[in-house]
């Protein structure tokens, strides 16, 4: 037992926090250097501890009774109590040791030797010249109150004391609209501002309508919370609430957060704004339809003209029936769906949407002009979460997979590659919990999973992300290195990334594995050779004359006037009907079609100039030009 106890004691000692600077300072205290005399008892059962804010008056006297310094107005001070946070604020050693012995309302006299006040070696608190810091002094302290506070700013310029807890966890932030009761007093108790009757004070977060420190403090409050926010002059910015702040050292704001309206800048650029005008049921965002769900909504669509012309209202134009749609399927304008996913059941929101997230990329109602900004008033009645596969047998799961995959294929054909990818990836995540029971189920499961990975690869390629497309293909090839369709799709991704040798290797490997894919592979190699030749041709033109100058002369690379042409190969999404038993595609199942009219915008954006497209194969390019020994500067 002795060994066990020693081990336990050693473990406990290892868990102890390292000594703080204040703890180290307290070791300097010697018997008789700090004496306390009780002048008026306090109340309560607790005394201050680390993290507590202490508010106190302090009068310093010599042992002869001469006042050296005081916070009290009648003794020459400004009448404002001192506020400090134990364990955070810089304090003299005597008070650091003395406050934990005091009760609220207590008045005590501390007799301190110089090393316990400002005469301490390396004292963190400085005093003016002429202060008798080498003398023994009396410190008369009245502890007005102490309480736990939340430190809002690290320099202690903004602190918050909660008096009544709020509801929920959501707090206001830019650009939320807020209603509050506010009473503002100076540090010495003089009234500055009072908004406690009539209508609550209304302001918008981030608009500089209240002092910076007050806004920082209210940004940590929940609905219904009451608190005192202590703000020093550094954070008292001029604003409509308090126009003049120069002569104010500190303000104590007594605040009650009555209500706030959630306003969300969904895109972050001020174009798609969702404003909650009626609260819903539940907690944000846990009870929002963030995942794919079946939503039931009423909505009214309006043009942002002077008349706010209504172009559609479900309560009028849909026989009073709500709109029903499944999210994640591209069935409503993108801005509409993005905002609806952030709503709670029963919530009503006003959404202002730019044309590119409204009807410029979606079938446009006849009475909505092209390029028009839209406003929707949306009411989310309720929603049904997408069903999981709990209790499903394998056949039921695969039938559901086919439905989801079919939706993904439709989205792909509509050019909505991000949404299509999300559908395939959703099934792949859920597949982690599926356990086939026999060989036939295992084979079907494996083939379907491979198809889904290849569909994800096709989406990435269309989105201009060939590296991610390669990663998706590798997930198939790691398990089955002779999967012909995966080799083909990875070859196309390598070609798009400029890795021509890797692409050529994949296409050649296709022909050795499956002779029936020879025509497809050869067609891909023809395109590869043509693309490589075009790239070298543009490169030679780009660098024409660069190495023709004599030493000391400056040469400029020529600028290509052909632009960055990208060979776009249109890939069919795999539906699963073109795979044989070995996971090999029939020749007719792979189509290599020129589709230069539909080069994806995302793909074009990734090629931000000649060098960025060239760089992945830079070494091979310079070798081909006979410049392998040149240094790139």
Coordinates of C-alpha atoms in Angstrom, one line a residue:
X1 CA 0.0 0.0 0.0
X2 CA 2.9 2.3 0.8
X3 CA 4.1 2.1 -2.8
X4 CA 0.6 2.8 -4.2
X5 CA 0.2 5.9 -1.9
X6 CA 3.6 7.3 -2.9
X7 CA 2.7 6.8 -6.6
X8 CA -0.7 8.5 -6.1
X9 CA 0.9 11.4 -4.3
X10 CA 3.5 11.8 -7.1
X11 CA 0.7 11.8 -9.7
X12 CA -1.2 14.5 -7.8
X13 CA 1.9 16.7 -7.5
X14 CA 2.4 16.3 -11.3
X15 CA -1.1 17.6 -11.9
X16 CA -0.6 20.8 -9.8
X17 CA -0.6 24.0 -11.9
X18 CA 2.7 25.8 -12.2
X19 CA 3.1 28.6 -9.7
X20 CA 2.0 32.0 -11.1
X21 CA 4.0 35.2 -10.8
X22 CA 1.6 36.3 -8.0
X23 CA 2.3 33.1 -6.1
X24 CA 6.0 33.6 -6.4
X25 CA 5.6 37.2 -5.1
X26 CA 3.6 36.0 -2.1
X27 CA 6.6 34.0 -1.0
X28 CA 8.4 37.3 -0.2
X29 CA 5.9 38.1 2.6
X30 CA 7.6 37.8 6.0
X31 CA 5.9 37.8 9.5
X32 CA 5.0 41.3 10.6
X33 CA 5.4 42.9 7.2
X34 CA 1.5 43.0 6.7
X35 CA -0.9 43.8 9.5
X36 CA -4.7 44.1 9.3
X37 CA -7.1 46.0 11.6
X38 CA -10.9 45.6 11.2
X39 CA -12.6 48.9 11.2
X40 CA -16.1 47.8 10.0
X41 CA -17.2 44.2 9.5
X42 CA -18.6 43.1 6.2
X43 CA -21.4 40.7 5.3
X44 CA -21.8 37.4 3.6
X45 CA -19.9 34.1 3.9
X46 CA -17.5 34.3 0.9
X47 CA -14.4 36.3 0.3
X48 CA -12.8 37.2 -3.1
X49 CA -10.7 34.7 -5.1
X50 CA -8.9 34.6 -8.4
X51 CA -11.1 35.8 -11.2
X52 CA -13.3 38.0 -9.1
X53 CA -13.6 41.7 -9.8
X54 CA -13.1 43.8 -6.6
X55 CA -14.5 47.4 -6.4
X56 CA -13.0 49.4 -3.5
X57 CA -12.1 52.8 -2.2
X58 CA -8.5 53.2 -1.0
X59 CA -7.0 55.9 1.2
X60 CA -3.2 55.8 1.8
X61 CA -1.8 57.5 4.9
X62 CA 1.5 57.9 6.7
X63 CA 1.8 56.4 10.2
X64 CA 1.3 60.0 11.4
X65 CA -2.1 60.1 9.7
X66 CA -1.2 62.4 6.8
X67 CA -3.2 61.5 3.6
X68 CA -0.9 60.6 0.8
X69 CA -3.5 59.5 -1.8
X70 CA -7.2 58.7 -1.9
X71 CA -10.0 57.8 -4.2
X72 CA -12.6 59.6 -2.0
X73 CA -13.8 63.0 -3.2
X74 CA -13.7 64.4 0.4
X75 CA -10.0 63.5 0.7
X76 CA -9.0 65.0 -2.7
X77 CA -9.8 62.0 -5.0
X78 CA -12.2 61.8 -7.9
X79 CA -14.7 59.8 -6.0
X80 CA -14.5 56.8 -8.4
X81 CA -13.8 53.4 -6.8
X82 CA -11.0 51.3 -8.2
X83 CA -11.9 48.2 -10.1
X84 CA -9.4 45.3 -10.4
X85 CA -9.6 41.6 -11.2
X86 CA -7.7 39.3 -8.8
X87 CA -5.2 37.2 -10.7
X88 CA -5.4 39.5 -13.8
X89 CA -4.8 43.1 -12.7
X90 CA -1.4 44.4 -11.5
X91 CA -1.7 45.0 -7.8
X92 CA 0.6 45.7 -4.9
X93 CA 1.6 42.7 -2.9
X94 CA -0.2 43.8 0.3
X95 CA -3.6 44.0 -1.4
X96 CA -3.0 40.8 -3.3
X97 CA -2.7 39.1 0.1
X98 CA -5.3 41.2 1.9
X99 CA -8.4 41.1 -0.3
X100 CA -8.9 37.3 0.1
X101 CA -9.4 38.0 3.8
X102 CA -12.2 40.6 3.3
X103 CA -16.0 40.3 3.1
X104 CA -18.3 42.5 1.0
X105 CA -18.8 46.0 2.6
X106 CA -15.9 45.5 5.0
X107 CA -13.6 48.4 5.9
X108 CA -10.1 47.4 7.1
X109 CA -6.8 49.1 7.7
X110 CA -3.7 47.4 6.4
X111 CA -0.3 48.4 7.8
X112 CA 2.4 47.6 5.1
X113 CA 6.1 47.7 5.1
X114 CA 7.7 49.1 2.0
X115 CA 8.3 45.7 0.4
X116 CA 4.6 45.0 0.6
X117 CA 3.5 48.1 -1.4
X118 CA 5.3 50.2 -3.9
X119 CA 8.8 49.7 -2.4
X120 CA 8.8 46.0 -3.5
X121 CA 11.6 45.1 -5.8
X122 CA 10.3 45.0 -9.4
X123 CA 6.9 46.1 -8.2
X124 CA 4.5 45.8 -11.2
X125 CA 2.7 49.1 -10.1
X126 CA 4.4 52.4 -10.5
X127 CA 3.8 55.6 -8.6
X128 CA 4.6 59.3 -9.2
X129 CA 7.9 60.8 -8.1
X130 CA 7.7 62.0 -4.5
X131 CA 5.5 59.2 -3.4
X132 CA 6.9 57.9 0.0
X133 CA 7.4 54.3 -1.3
X134 CA 10.2 53.6 1.1
X135 CA 8.0 54.4 4.1
X136 CA 5.7 52.1 6.1
X137 CA 2.2 53.1 5.2
X138 CA -1.5 52.6 6.2
X139 CA -3.9 51.5 3.5
X140 CA -7.6 52.0 4.4
X141 CA -9.6 49.8 2.2
X142 CA -13.4 49.7 1.8
X143 CA -14.4 46.6 -0.2
X144 CA -17.6 47.8 -1.9
X145 CA -18.4 44.6 -3.7
X146 CA -16.8 41.7 -5.5
X147 CA -18.2 39.3 -8.1
X148 CA -17.3 37.0 -10.9
X149 CA -16.8 38.7 -14.2
X150 CA -16.2 37.7 -17.8
X151 CA -13.0 39.3 -19.3
X152 CA -14.0 40.6 -22.7
X153 CA -10.8 42.4 -23.6
X154 CA -7.4 41.1 -22.5
X155 CA -6.3 44.5 -21.3
X156 CA -9.3 44.4 -18.9
X157 CA -10.8 47.5 -20.6
X158 CA -14.1 45.7 -21.1
X159 CA -15.5 43.4 -18.4
X160 CA -19.0 41.9 -17.9
X161 CA -20.9 40.9 -14.8
X162 CA -24.0 38.8 -15.4
X163 CA -26.9 39.6 -13.0
X164 CA -29.6 37.5 -14.7
X165 CA -28.8 34.6 -17.0
X166 CA -30.3 34.6 -20.5
X167 CA -31.9 32.0 -22.7
X168 CA -30.3 29.8 -25.3
X169 CA -26.8 30.1 -26.6
X170 CA -27.2 32.4 -29.6
X171 CA -25.6 35.8 -29.3
X172 CA -25.8 38.9 -31.5
X173 CA -23.1 39.7 -34.0
X174 CA -22.8 41.8 -37.2
X175 CA -25.2 42.6 -38.8
X176 CA -27.9 41.6 -36.2
X177 CA -30.5 44.1 -35.2
X178 CA -30.8 44.5 -31.4
X179 CA -33.2 45.9 -28.9
X180 CA -31.9 46.6 -25.4
X181 CA -32.7 48.5 -22.2
X182 CA -29.6 50.6 -21.2
X183 CA -28.7 52.6 -18.2
X184 CA -25.2 54.2 -18.3
X185 CA -23.4 55.7 -15.4
X186 CA -19.9 57.1 -14.9
X187 CA -17.5 55.3 -12.5
X188 CA -18.5 57.7 -9.7
X189 CA -22.2 56.9 -10.2
X190 CA -23.4 59.9 -12.2
X191 CA -26.1 59.2 -14.8
X192 CA -25.0 59.6 -18.4
X193 CA -27.8 57.9 -20.5
X194 CA -31.0 56.2 -19.6
X195 CA -33.1 54.1 -22.1
X196 CA -35.3 52.2 -19.6
X197 CA -38.8 53.4 -20.5
X198 CA -40.9 53.6 -23.6
X199 CA -39.3 51.6 -26.4
X200 CA -36.0 49.8 -26.0
X201 CA -33.0 51.2 -27.7
X202 CA -32.6 49.8 -31.2
X203 CA -29.3 49.5 -33.1
X204 CA -27.6 47.4 -35.7
X205 CA -24.4 45.5 -34.8
X206 CA -21.3 46.7 -36.7
X207 CA -22.8 50.2 -37.5
X208 CA -20.9 52.0 -34.7
X209 CA -24.2 53.1 -33.1
X210 CA -23.0 52.2 -29.6
X211 CA -19.5 52.5 -28.0
X212 CA -17.1 49.8 -29.1
X213 CA -16.7 48.3 -25.7
X214 CA -20.5 48.1 -25.1
X215 CA -20.9 46.3 -28.4
X216 CA -18.1 43.9 -27.5
X217 CA -19.8 43.0 -24.2
X218 CA -23.3 42.6 -25.7
X219 CA -21.7 40.3 -28.3
X220 CA -21.4 37.7 -25.5
X221 CA -25.0 38.1 -24.2
X222 CA -28.0 35.8 -25.0
X223 CA -31.6 36.8 -25.3
X224 CA -33.1 38.0 -22.0
X225 CA -29.7 38.3 -20.2
X226 CA -29.1 41.2 -17.8
X227 CA -25.6 42.3 -17.1
X228 CA -23.3 45.2 -16.1
X229 CA -20.7 46.0 -18.7
X230 CA -17.7 47.9 -17.5
X231 CA -16.0 50.0 -20.2
X232 CA -12.9 52.1 -19.9
X233 CA -12.2 55.3 -21.9
X234 CA -10.1 53.4 -24.4
X235 CA -13.3 51.6 -25.7
X236 CA -15.7 54.5 -25.4
X237 CA -15.9 55.4 -29.1
X238 CA -18.1 58.4 -30.0
X239 CA -21.6 57.3 -31.3
X240 CA -25.2 58.4 -31.3
X241 CA -25.8 56.8 -27.9
X242 CA -23.0 58.8 -26.2
X243 CA -21.9 61.7 -28.5
X244 CA -19.3 63.1 -26.1
X245 CA -16.7 60.8 -24.4
X246 CA -13.6 62.9 -23.9
X247 CA -14.1 63.7 -20.2
X248 CA -15.4 60.3 -19.2
X249 CA -12.9 57.9 -17.7
X250 CA -15.2 54.9 -17.4
X251 CA -18.8 53.9 -17.9
X252 CA -20.9 51.2 -16.2
X253 CA -23.6 50.0 -18.6
X254 CA -26.6 48.2 -17.0
X255 CA -28.0 46.3 -20.0
X256 CA -30.9 44.0 -20.6
X257 CA -30.9 42.3 -24.0
X258 CA -34.6 42.3 -24.8
X259 CA -34.5 40.9 -28.3
X260 CA -32.3 40.6 -31.4
X261 CA -33.2 39.8 -35.0
X262 CA -30.9 37.4 -36.7
X263 CA -29.5 39.0 -39.9
X264 CA -27.1 36.9 -41.9
X265 CA -24.8 38.0 -44.7
X266 CA -24.9 34.5 -46.3
X267 CA -22.3 35.1 -49.0
X268 CA -20.2 37.5 -47.0
X269 CA -20.3 40.3 -49.6
X270 CA -23.6 41.9 -48.6
X271 CA -25.5 40.6 -51.6
X272 CA -27.5 37.7 -50.1
X273 CA -29.1 38.9 -46.9
X274 CA -31.4 36.8 -44.7
X275 CA -33.3 38.7 -42.0
X276 CA -35.4 36.8 -39.5
X277 CA -38.7 38.7 -38.9
X278 CA -40.5 36.0 -36.8
X279 CA -38.8 33.5 -34.5
X280 CA -39.1 29.8 -35.1
X281 CA -39.2 26.8 -32.9
X282 CA -36.0 25.2 -31.5
X283 CA -32.4 26.2 -31.2
X284 CA -30.3 27.6 -34.1
X285 CA -28.6 25.9 -35.9
X286 CA -29.3 22.4 -34.4
X287 CA -32.9 22.4 -35.4
X288 CA -32.4 23.9 -38.9
X289 CA -32.7 21.6 -42.0
X290 CA -29.0 21.8 -42.7
X291 CA -28.9 18.4 -44.3
X292 CA -31.0 17.2 -47.2
X293 CA -34.6 17.3 -46.1
X294 CA -38.1 17.6 -47.5
X295 CA -39.2 21.2 -46.8
X296 CA -42.7 22.7 -46.7
X297 CA -42.7 26.5 -47.2
X298 CA -44.9 29.3 -48.0
X299 CA -43.2 32.2 -49.9
X300 CA -44.0 35.5 -51.6
X301 CA -41.6 36.7 -54.3
X302 CA -41.2 40.4 -54.9
X303 CA -39.2 42.6 -57.2
X304 CA -37.0 45.2 -55.5
X305 CA -38.7 48.1 -57.2
X306 CA -40.6 51.1 -55.7
X307 CA -43.9 49.2 -55.8
X308 CA -42.4 45.9 -54.4
X309 CA -44.3 44.1 -57.2
X310 CA -45.3 40.6 -56.1
X311 CA -44.6 38.1 -58.9
X312 CA -45.6 34.9 -57.0
X313 CA -47.4 34.0 -53.8
X314 CA -48.0 30.4 -52.8
X315 CA -51.0 31.4 -50.8
X316 CA -52.6 33.0 -53.9
X317 CA -51.0 31.4 -56.9
X318 CA -50.8 27.8 -55.6
X319 CA -54.3 27.4 -54.3
X320 CA -53.1 28.1 -50.8
X321 CA -50.8 25.1 -50.8
X322 CA -47.2 25.4 -49.6
X323 CA -44.3 24.7 -51.9
X324 CA -42.8 21.3 -51.2
X325 CA -39.2 20.5 -52.3
X326 CA -36.3 18.4 -51.3
X327 CA -33.1 20.4 -50.5
X328 CA -29.9 19.5 -52.2
X329 CA -31.6 18.7 -55.5
X330 CA -31.4 22.0 -57.3
X331 CA -35.1 22.4 -57.5
X332 CA -35.3 26.0 -56.3
X333 CA -32.9 29.0 -56.8
X334 CA -29.7 28.6 -55.0
X335 CA -30.1 31.7 -52.8
X336 CA -33.6 30.5 -51.8
X337 CA -32.3 27.2 -50.7
X338 CA -29.2 28.5 -48.9
X339 CA -31.3 30.8 -46.7
X340 CA -34.1 28.2 -46.1
X341 CA -31.6 25.8 -44.7
X342 CA -30.7 28.3 -42.1
X343 CA -34.3 28.7 -40.8
X344 CA -36.1 27.1 -37.9
X345 CA -39.6 25.5 -38.2
X346 CA -42.2 28.3 -37.9
X347 CA -39.7 31.0 -38.7
X348 CA -40.5 33.8 -41.2
X349 CA -37.5 35.4 -43.0
X350 CA -37.1 38.2 -45.5
X351 CA -34.4 37.3 -48.0
X352 CA -32.8 39.8 -50.4
X353 CA -31.1 37.9 -53.3
X354 CA -28.9 39.0 -56.2
X355 CA -29.9 37.8 -59.7
X356 CA -27.1 35.2 -60.1
X357 CA -28.4 33.4 -57.0
X358 CA -32.1 33.9 -58.0
X359 CA -33.5 33.5 -61.5
X360 CA -30.6 34.3 -63.8
X361 CA -29.4 30.7 -63.4
X362 CA -32.8 29.2 -62.8
X363 CA -36.1 29.1 -64.8
X364 CA -37.3 32.6 -64.6
X365 CA -41.0 33.5 -64.1
X366 CA -42.3 35.5 -67.0
X367 CA -42.8 38.7 -64.9
X368 CA -39.3 38.7 -63.5
X369 CA -36.9 40.7 -65.7
X370 CA -33.4 39.3 -66.4
X371 CA -30.8 40.7 -64.0
X372 CA -33.4 41.6 -61.4
X373 CA -32.7 41.5 -57.6
X374 CA -35.3 39.6 -55.8
X375 CA -36.9 39.7 -52.3
X376 CA -38.6 36.6 -50.9
X377 CA -40.7 36.5 -47.7
X378 CA -40.3 32.8 -46.7
X379 CA -42.1 30.9 -44.0
X380 CA -40.7 27.5 -43.2
X381 CA -43.7 25.5 -42.0
X382 CA -41.9 22.3 -41.3
X383 CA -39.4 19.8 -42.7
X384 CA -38.8 16.1 -42.8
X385 CA -35.2 14.8 -42.4
X386 CA -33.9 12.4 -45.0
X387 CA -34.5 8.9 -43.8
X388 CA -31.6 6.8 -42.7
X389 CA -31.1 3.1 -43.4
X390 CA -31.8 1.9 -39.9
X391 CA -33.8 -1.3 -40.1
X392 CA -33.4 -1.5 -43.9
X393 CA -32.3 -4.8 -45.5
X394 CA -29.6 -4.7 -48.2
X395 CA -32.1 -4.7 -51.1
X396 CA -34.0 -1.7 -49.6
X397 CA -30.7 0.1 -49.1
X398 CA -29.6 -0.4 -52.7
X399 CA -32.9 0.7 -54.0
X400 CA -32.6 4.0 -52.0
X401 CA -29.0 4.3 -53.3
X402 CA -30.3 4.1 -56.9
X403 CA -32.7 6.9 -56.2
X404 CA -30.1 9.2 -54.7
X405 CA -27.6 8.3 -57.4
X406 CA -30.2 9.0 -60.1
X407 CA -30.8 12.5 -58.6
X408 CA -27.0 13.0 -58.6
X409 CA -26.9 12.0 -62.3
X410 CA -29.6 14.5 -63.1
X411 CA -27.8 17.3 -61.3
X412 CA -24.6 16.4 -63.2
X413 CA -26.3 16.6 -66.6
X414 CA -27.8 20.0 -65.5
X415 CA -24.2 21.3 -64.8
X416 CA -24.8 21.4 -61.0
X417 CA -21.6 19.5 -60.2
X418 CA -21.2 20.6 -56.6
X419 CA -24.8 19.4 -55.8
X420 CA -24.2 16.2 -57.7
X421 CA -21.0 15.5 -55.9
X422 CA -22.7 16.0 -52.6
X423 CA -25.3 13.3 -53.4
X424 CA -22.6 10.8 -54.3
X425 CA -20.5 11.6 -51.3
X426 CA -23.6 11.3 -49.0
X427 CA -24.1 7.7 -50.2
X428 CA -20.4 6.9 -49.8
X429 CA -20.5 8.2 -46.2
X430 CA -23.5 6.0 -45.4
X431 CA -21.8 3.0 -47.0
X432 CA -19.5 2.9 -44.1
X433 CA -22.3 1.5 -42.0
X434 CA -23.5 -1.1 -44.6
X435 CA -22.4 -4.7 -44.2
X436 CA -23.2 -7.1 -47.2
X437 CA -24.1 -10.6 -46.0
X438 CA -22.9 -12.8 -48.9
X439 CA -20.7 -12.8 -52.0
X440 CA -23.4 -11.5 -54.3
X441 CA -24.2 -8.6 -52.1
X442 CA -20.6 -7.9 -51.6
X443 CA -20.0 -7.8 -55.3
X444 CA -22.9 -5.4 -55.9
X445 CA -21.9 -3.3 -53.0
X446 CA -18.3 -3.0 -54.3
X447 CA -19.3 -2.2 -57.9
X448 CA -21.7 0.5 -56.7
X449 CA -19.1 2.1 -54.4
X450 CA -16.6 2.1 -57.3
X451 CA -19.1 3.8 -59.6
X452 CA -19.8 6.5 -56.9
X453 CA -16.1 7.2 -56.5
X454 CA -15.7 7.6 -60.3
X455 CA -18.8 9.9 -60.4
X456 CA -17.2 12.0 -57.7
X457 CA -14.0 12.1 -59.8
X458 CA -16.0 13.2 -62.8
X459 CA -17.6 16.0 -60.8
X460 CA -14.2 17.2 -59.6
X461 CA -12.9 17.2 -63.1
X462 CA -15.8 19.3 -64.3
X463 CA -15.2 21.7 -61.4
X464 CA -11.6 22.2 -62.5
X465 CA -10.0 20.2 -59.6
X466 CA -8.1 17.4 -61.4
X467 CA -5.9 16.6 -58.3
X468 CA -9.0 15.8 -56.3
X469 CA -10.3 13.8 -59.3
X470 CA -7.2 11.7 -59.2
X471 CA -7.6 11.1 -55.5
X472 CA -11.1 9.8 -56.1
X473 CA -9.9 7.5 -58.9
X474 CA -7.2 6.1 -56.6
X475 CA -9.8 5.0 -54.1
X476 CA -11.0 2.6 -56.8
X477 CA -7.6 1.6 -58.1
X478 CA -6.1 0.9 -54.7
X479 CA -8.6 -1.9 -54.3
X480 CA -8.7 -2.9 -58.0
X481 CA -5.6 -1.9 -60.0
X482 CA -7.1 -3.2 -63.2
X483 CA -10.3 -1.3 -63.1
X484 CA -10.4 0.1 -66.7
X485 CA -12.8 2.9 -66.2
X486 CA -10.9 4.2 -63.2
X487 CA -7.7 4.1 -65.3
X488 CA -9.4 6.0 -68.1
X489 CA -10.9 8.6 -65.8
X490 CA -7.6 9.1 -63.9
X491 CA -5.8 9.4 -67.2
X492 CA -8.2 12.2 -68.2
X493 CA -7.6 13.9 -64.8
X494 CA -3.8 13.6 -65.3
X495 CA -4.1 15.1 -68.8
X496 CA -6.1 18.0 -67.4
X497 CA -3.5 18.6 -64.7
X498 CA -0.7 18.6 -67.3
X499 CA 0.8 15.3 -66.1
X500 CA 1.1 13.8 -69.6
X501 CA 3.4 10.9 -68.9
X502 CA 1.1 9.6 -66.1
X503 CA -1.9 10.0 -68.4
X504 CA -0.2 8.1 -71.2
X505 CA 0.7 5.3 -68.8
X506 CA -2.9 4.9 -67.7
X507 CA -4.2 4.9 -71.3
X508 CA -1.6 2.3 -72.3
X509 CA -2.4 0.1 -69.3
X510 CA -6.1 0.1 -70.3
X511 CA -5.2 -1.6 -73.6
X512 CA -3.1 -4.3 -72.0
X513 CA -5.8 -5.1 -69.5
X514 CA -8.8 -5.1 -71.8
X515 CA -8.5 -5.3 -75.6
X516 CA -12.1 -4.1 -76.0
X517 CA -11.1 -0.7 -74.6
X518 CA -8.3 -0.3 -77.2
X519 CA -10.2 2.1 -79.5
X520 CA -11.2 4.3 -76.5
X521 CA -7.6 4.4 -75.2
X522 CA -6.2 5.2 -78.6
X523 CA -8.6 8.1 -79.0
X524 CA -7.6 9.4 -75.6
X525 CA -3.9 9.1 -76.6
X526 CA -4.5 11.0 -79.8
X527 CA -6.1 13.8 -77.8
X528 CA -3.2 13.6 -75.3
X529 CA -0.6 14.0 -78.0
X530 CA -2.5 16.8 -79.6
X531 CA -2.8 18.6 -76.2
X532 CA 0.9 18.1 -75.4
X533 CA 1.9 19.4 -78.8
X534 CA -0.3 22.5 -78.4
X535 CA 1.2 23.1 -75.0
X536 CA 4.8 22.9 -76.3
X537 CA 3.9 25.1 -79.2
X538 CA 2.5 27.7 -76.9
X539 CA 5.5 27.4 -74.7
X540 CA 7.9 28.0 -77.5
X541 CA 6.0 31.0 -78.5
X542 CA 5.9 32.2 -74.9
X543 CA 9.6 32.0 -74.5
X544 CA 10.6 33.0 -78.0
X545 CA 13.8 35.0 -77.9
X546 CA 14.3 34.5 -74.2
X547 CA 17.6 32.7 -74.7
X548 CA 18.7 34.3 -78.0
X549 CA 20.3 37.4 -76.4
X550 CA 24.0 37.8 -75.6
X551 CA 25.2 37.9 -72.0
X552 CA 24.1 41.1 -70.3
X553 CA 21.2 41.7 -72.6
X554 CA 17.6 41.6 -71.3
X555 CA 15.1 39.4 -73.1
X556 CA 11.4 39.4 -72.5
X557 CA 9.2 36.3 -73.0
X558 CA 6.8 36.6 -75.8
X559 CA 3.1 36.8 -75.0
X560 CA 0.9 34.2 -76.5
X561 CA -2.1 35.6 -78.4
X562 CA -3.8 32.2 -78.6
X563 CA -5.1 32.2 -75.0
X564 CA -5.2 29.2 -72.7
X565 CA -7.1 26.6 -74.7
X566 CA -8.1 23.6 -72.6
X567 CA -9.2 20.3 -74.1
X568 CA -12.4 19.4 -72.2
X569 CA -13.5 15.8 -72.3
X570 CA -17.1 15.2 -71.6
X571 CA -17.5 12.2 -69.3
X572 CA -20.7 10.3 -68.8
X573 CA -21.7 9.7 -65.3
X574 CA -21.7 6.0 -64.4
X575 CA -25.2 4.6 -63.9
X576 CA -23.9 1.1 -63.3
X577 CA -25.3 -0.6 -66.5
X578 CA -22.0 -0.5 -68.4
X579 CA -19.9 -2.6 -66.0
X580 CA -19.2 -6.3 -66.5
X581 CA -18.6 -8.7 -63.7
X582 CA -14.9 -7.6 -63.3
X583 CA -15.6 -3.9 -63.1
X584 CA -14.5 -3.3 -66.7
X585 CA -16.5 -1.0 -68.9
X586 CA -17.8 -2.1 -72.3
X587 CA -16.2 -0.1 -75.0
X588 CA -19.5 1.6 -75.9
X589 CA -19.8 2.7 -72.3
X590 CA -17.0 5.3 -72.6
X591 CA -17.5 8.3 -74.8
X592 CA -14.7 10.7 -75.8
X593 CA -16.5 13.7 -77.2
X594 CA -15.2 17.2 -77.9
X595 CA -17.3 19.6 -75.9
X596 CA -15.3 22.9 -76.0
X597 CA -18.5 25.0 -76.0
X598 CA -19.2 23.7 -72.4
X599 CA -15.8 24.2 -70.8
X600 CA -16.7 24.7 -67.2
X601 CA -16.1 28.1 -65.8
X602 CA -14.4 26.7 -62.7
X603 CA -12.1 24.7 -65.0
X604 CA -11.1 27.8 -66.8
X605 CA -10.6 29.8 -63.6
X606 CA -8.0 27.2 -62.4
X607 CA -5.8 28.0 -65.4
X608 CA -4.9 31.5 -64.4
X609 CA -2.3 31.8 -67.2
X610 CA 0.2 29.8 -69.1
X611 CA 2.7 29.0 -66.3
X612 CA 0.2 27.9 -63.8
X613 CA -1.1 25.2 -66.2
X614 CA 2.4 24.4 -67.3
X615 CA 4.0 24.0 -63.9
X616 CA 3.0 20.4 -63.0
X617 CA 5.0 19.2 -66.0
X618 CA 7.6 21.9 -65.9
X619 CA 10.6 19.6 -65.9
X620 CA 9.4 17.5 -68.8
X621 CA 8.7 20.8 -70.7
X622 CA 12.2 22.2 -70.3
X623 CA 13.7 18.8 -71.1
X624 CA 11.7 18.8 -74.4
X625 CA 13.1 22.3 -75.2
X626 CA 16.6 21.2 -74.4
X627 CA 16.8 23.6 -71.5
X628 CA 17.0 21.1 -68.6
X629 CA 20.1 22.7 -67.2
X630 CA 18.6 26.2 -67.0
X631 CA 17.8 27.7 -63.6
X632 CA 14.4 29.1 -63.1
X633 CA 14.7 32.4 -61.3

